[in-house]
CSV table of C-alpha atoms in Angstrom, one decimal:
chain,number,residue,atom,x,y,z
V,136,MET,CA,125.8,240.6,-66.7
V,137,TYR,CA,128.7,239.9,-64.6
V,138,ARG,CA,128.2,237.3,-61.9
V,139,VAL,CA,128.9,237.1,-58.2
V,140,ALA,CA,129.3,233.4,-57.2
V,141,LEU,CA,126.8,231.5,-54.9
V,142,SER,CA,128.6,231.7,-51.6
V,143,ILE,CA,129.6,228.5,-49.9
V,144,VAL,CA,130.7,227.7,-46.3
V,145,LEU,CA,131.8,224.4,-44.8
V,146,ALA,CA,132.5,223.6,-41.3
V,147,ALA,CA,134.3,220.6,-39.7
V,148,SER,CA,132.3,218.9,-36.9
V,149,LEU,CA,134.2,220.6,-34.2
V,150,GLY,CA,131.3,222.4,-33.1
V,151,LEU,CA,130.7,224.6,-35.9
V,152,GLY,CA,127.4,224.1,-37.8
V,153,ALA,CA,127.1,224.0,-41.6
V,154,CYS,CA,125.8,227.0,-43.3
V,155,SER,CA,123.4,227.0,-46.2
V,156,LEU,CA,124.8,228.9,-49.5
V,157,ASN,CA,122.9,231.6,-51.1
V,158,THR,CA,122.9,232.8,-54.7
V,159,VAL,CA,121.3,236.2,-55.2
V,160,GLY,CA,120.6,236.9,-58.8
V,161,LEU,CA,122.4,240.0,-60.4
V,162,SER,CA,121.2,239.4,-63.7
V,163,SER,CA,118.2,237.7,-65.3
V,164,GLY,CA,118.0,235.5,-68.2
V,165,TYR,CA,119.5,232.3,-66.5
V,166,ASN,CA,117.5,229.4,-65.7
V,167,ASP,CA,117.1,228.4,-62.1
V,168,LEU,CA,119.5,225.5,-61.3
V,169,GLY,CA,117.2,223.7,-58.7
V,170,SER,CA,116.5,223.9,-55.2
V,171,GLN,CA,119.4,222.4,-53.2
V,172,ALA,CA,122.6,220.2,-53.8
V,173,SER,CA,124.2,219.0,-50.8
V,174,LEU,CA,127.9,218.7,-50.3
V,175,SER,CA,129.8,216.3,-48.0
V,176,PRO,CA,133.1,217.6,-47.1
V,177,ALA,CA,135.6,214.7,-47.3
V,178,GLY,CA,136.7,213.9,-43.7
V,179,SER,CA,133.9,215.6,-42.1
V,180,THR,CA,130.4,214.5,-40.9
V,181,THR,CA,128.9,217.9,-41.4
V,182,THR,CA,126.9,218.9,-44.7
V,183,GLY,CA,126.8,222.0,-46.3
V,184,SER,CA,124.2,223.0,-49.0
V,185,ILE,CA,123.9,225.1,-52.0
V,186,ASP,CA,120.6,227.0,-52.0
V,187,ARG,CA,119.8,228.4,-55.3
V,188,SER,CA,116.1,229.4,-54.5
V,189,SER,CA,117.4,233.1,-54.8
V,190,ARG,CA,119.9,234.8,-57.2
V,191,SER,CA,122.3,237.6,-57.4
V,192,GLY,CA,124.5,237.3,-60.4
V,193,LEU,CA,126.5,234.5,-61.1
V,194,SER,CA,126.6,231.1,-59.4
V,195,GLY,CA,129.8,230.1,-57.7
V,196,GLY,CA,132.6,228.3,-58.7
V,197,THR,CA,135.6,226.2,-57.9
V,198,GLN,CA,138.5,223.9,-58.9
V,199,VAL,CA,141.8,223.3,-60.8
V,200,ALA,CA,142.2,222.7,-64.6
V,201,ALA,CA,141.9,219.0,-65.1
V,202,LEU,CA,142.9,216.7,-68.2
V,203,THR,CA,140.1,214.2,-67.2
V,204,PRO,CA,136.5,214.3,-68.5
V,205,ASP,CA,134.3,217.0,-67.1
V,206,LYS,CA,133.0,215.5,-63.8
V,207,ALA,CA,131.2,218.6,-62.4
V,208,PRO,CA,127.6,217.7,-61.3
V,209,LYS,CA,125.0,218.3,-64.0
V,210,GLY,CA,123.3,221.7,-63.3
V,211,SER,CA,125.9,222.8,-60.8
V,212,PHE,CA,127.5,225.4,-63.1
V,213,GLU,CA,126.3,228.4,-65.3
V,214,LYS,CA,127.9,229.8,-68.7
V,215,ALA,CA,127.5,233.3,-70.1
V,216,PRO,CA,125.8,234.2,-73.1
V,217,ALA,CA,128.0,234.9,-76.2
V,218,GLY,CA,129.2,238.3,-76.3
V,219,ALA,CA,127.4,239.4,-72.8
V,220,LEU,CA,130.6,241.0,-71.7
V,221,ALA,CA,132.0,242.2,-75.0
V,222,ASP,CA,131.6,245.9,-74.2
V,223,ARG,CA,133.6,245.8,-71.0
V,224,ASP,CA,137.2,247.0,-70.8
V,225,TYR,CA,139.6,244.5,-68.9
V,226,SER,CA,142.8,246.1,-69.8
V,227,ALA,CA,143.5,247.5,-66.4
V,228,THR,CA,142.1,244.5,-64.5
V,229,ALA,CA,144.4,243.2,-62.0
V,230,LEU,CA,144.6,241.8,-58.3
V,231,ASP,CA,146.7,243.3,-55.5
V,232,PRO,CA,146.3,240.6,-52.8
V,233,ASP,CA,147.6,242.9,-50.1
V,234,LYS,CA,145.2,245.7,-51.0
V,235,ALA,CA,142.3,243.3,-51.5
V,236,ARG,CA,143.0,241.8,-48.1
V,237,ASP,CA,143.2,245.3,-46.6
V,238,LEU,CA,139.8,246.0,-48.2
V,239,ILE,CA,138.2,243.0,-46.6
V,240,ASN,CA,139.8,243.6,-43.3
V,241,GLN,CA,138.5,247.1,-43.2
V,242,TYR,CA,135.2,245.9,-44.0
V,243,ARG,CA,135.4,243.3,-41.1
V,244,LYS,CA,137.0,245.9,-38.7
V,245,ASP,CA,133.8,248.1,-39.5
V,246,ASN,CA,131.8,245.3,-38.2
V,247,GLY,CA,133.7,244.6,-35.1
V,248,LEU,CA,135.5,241.5,-36.3
V,249,LYS,CA,139.1,240.4,-36.4
V,250,PRO,CA,141.2,240.7,-39.5
V,251,LEU,CA,142.2,237.9,-41.9
V,252,ARG,CA,145.8,237.2,-42.8
V,253,LEU,CA,146.8,235.7,-46.3
V,254,ASN,CA,147.7,232.1,-46.3
V,255,THR,CA,149.6,230.3,-49.2
V,256,ALA,CA,147.5,227.3,-49.0
V,257,LEU,CA,144.3,229.0,-49.2
V,258,THR,CA,145.6,231.0,-52.1
V,259,ASP,CA,146.7,227.9,-54.0
V,260,ALA,CA,143.2,226.5,-53.6
V,261,ALA,CA,141.8,229.8,-54.7
V,262,LYS,CA,144.2,229.8,-57.8
V,263,GLU,CA,143.3,226.1,-58.6
V,264,HIS,CA,139.5,227.1,-58.5
V,265,SER,CA,139.8,230.2,-60.9
V,266,ARG,CA,142.1,228.5,-63.4
V,267,ASP,CA,139.5,225.7,-63.8
V,268,LEU,CA,136.8,228.2,-64.1
V,269,ALA,CA,138.5,229.7,-66.9
V,270,LYS,CA,139.5,226.6,-68.5
V,271,TRP,CA,135.6,225.7,-68.8
V,272,ASP,CA,134.4,229.3,-68.9
V,273,ARG,CA,131.8,229.0,-66.3
V,274,ILE,CA,130.9,229.7,-62.6
V,275,SER,CA,130.5,226.9,-60.3
V,276,HIS,CA,131.6,225.7,-56.7
V,277,TYR,CA,132.2,222.4,-58.2
V,278,GLY,CA,135.4,221.7,-60.1
V,279,SER,CA,135.5,220.0,-63.4
V,280,ASP,CA,136.9,217.0,-61.5
V,281,GLY,CA,133.8,216.8,-59.3
V,282,SER,CA,135.5,218.3,-56.3
V,283,ASN,CA,133.8,221.0,-53.9
V,284,PRO,CA,135.6,223.9,-52.0
V,285,TRP,CA,136.3,221.5,-48.8
V,286,ASP,CA,138.2,218.9,-51.1
V,287,ARG,CA,140.3,221.7,-52.8
V,288,VAL,CA,141.3,223.2,-49.5
V,289,LYS,CA,142.2,220.1,-48.0
V,290,ARG,CA,144.5,218.8,-50.9
V,291,THR,CA,146.7,221.8,-50.4
V,292,GLY,CA,147.7,220.3,-47.1
V,293,TYR,CA,145.5,222.9,-45.3
V,294,LYS,CA,143.6,221.3,-42.3
V,295,PRO,CA,140.5,223.1,-41.9
V,296,ARG,CA,138.2,223.8,-39.0
V,297,LEU,CA,136.2,226.1,-41.2
V,298,ALA,CA,136.4,226.9,-45.0
V,299,ALA,CA,134.3,229.2,-47.0
V,300,GLU,CA,134.1,230.4,-50.7
V,301,ASN,CA,133.1,233.4,-52.9
V,302,VAL,CA,133.4,233.3,-56.5
V,303,GLY,CA,132.9,236.0,-59.0
V,304,THR,CA,133.2,236.4,-62.7
V,305,GLY,CA,133.1,239.3,-65.2
V,306,GLN,CA,134.0,241.9,-62.7
V,307,VAL,CA,136.6,244.5,-64.1
V,308,SER,CA,138.1,245.3,-60.5
V,309,PHE,CA,138.3,243.8,-56.9
V,310,ASN,CA,136.2,246.8,-55.8
V,311,GLU,CA,133.7,245.7,-58.1
V,312,VAL,CA,133.5,242.2,-57.2
V,313,LEU,CA,133.8,243.0,-53.5
V,314,LYS,CA,130.8,245.3,-53.8
V,315,GLY,CA,128.8,242.6,-55.1
V,316,TRP,CA,129.8,240.2,-52.5
V,317,LYS,CA,128.6,242.7,-49.8
V,318,GLU,CA,125.5,243.2,-51.6
V,319,SER,CA,124.8,239.4,-51.6
V,320,PRO,CA,123.4,238.0,-48.1
V,321,GLY,CA,125.2,234.6,-48.5
V,322,HIS,CA,128.5,236.3,-49.8
V,323,ASN,CA,128.3,238.8,-47.1
V,324,LYS,CA,128.0,236.3,-44.3
V,325,ASN,CA,131.3,234.6,-45.6
V,326,LEU,CA,133.1,237.9,-45.5
V,327,LEU,CA,131.8,238.5,-42.1
V,328,LEU,CA,132.5,235.0,-40.5
V,329,GLY,CA,133.4,235.7,-36.8
V,330,ASP,CA,135.4,232.4,-36.6
V,331,ALA,CA,137.5,233.1,-39.9
V,332,ARG,CA,141.2,233.7,-39.5
V,333,GLU,CA,142.8,233.3,-43.0
V,334,MET,CA,142.2,234.0,-46.6
V,335,GLY,CA,143.5,233.2,-50.1
V,336,LEU,CA,142.6,235.2,-53.2
V,337,ALA,CA,142.9,234.6,-57.0
V,338,LEU,CA,142.1,236.2,-60.4
V,339,VAL,CA,142.4,234.6,-63.6
V,340,GLN,CA,141.8,236.2,-66.8
V,341,ASP,CA,141.1,235.0,-70.3
V,342,PRO,CA,140.0,237.4,-73.0
V,343,LYS,CA,139.0,234.5,-75.2
V,344,THR,CA,136.4,233.3,-72.6
V,345,GLU,CA,132.7,234.8,-72.5
V,346,PHE,CA,133.3,235.5,-68.7
V,347,LYS,CA,136.8,237.2,-69.0
V,348,SER,CA,137.6,237.4,-65.3
V,349,PHE,CA,137.4,234.7,-62.6
V,350,TRP,CA,137.7,235.8,-59.0
V,351,THR,CA,137.8,233.5,-56.1
V,352,LEU,CA,138.3,234.1,-52.4
V,353,VAL,CA,138.7,231.4,-50.0
V,354,ILE,CA,138.3,231.9,-46.2
V,355,GLY,CA,139.4,229.3,-43.7
V,356,THR,CA,140.2,228.6,-40.0
V,357,PRO,CA,142.8,225.9,-39.3
V,358,MET,CA,142.4,223.0,-36.9
């Protein structure tokens, strides 16, 4: 009952079109969140959309822990049933960013694409997202302050021409979450974005939560 986040990709108006985000359900038992919720990236005339018409596991998530009241749009996130992942062993769960980058880049190389380099600003955006998801124990591309991935990338100081996000919760290892992303059309599309140049990745764990692990991948290309 682990989840692969609904994927999201947003592009600035410099000639890159917006892509729809697809969730492909990995497990059943969750209510459909609706048809589409549009995102308007700050500072951009391009609009991305979250398409929840199909599912693959967990919906996506994003944002930093906030002290303000929860401003995430209604119906934009999911929570795990109590005890859903209690039988999984997370004692060895860890993230090695260099190894994760190499796995992603090998996959891109196998598909004739250029490698991505780790970027500290995109990593900060990913960490902010995973921390917030863990705090609220949910999966969503919206943060508790109402922000979307484009907002979070921009507030790190990164000036994106393109920004994409994949999220996963409940996976024991990066290999597991990467496998889920590859098998989900929307997430796989983000992994194989031809115009992408940089990436950031984060893992936050909290054994007191139902989801246990919160993974975020942010992919971008600067102006």
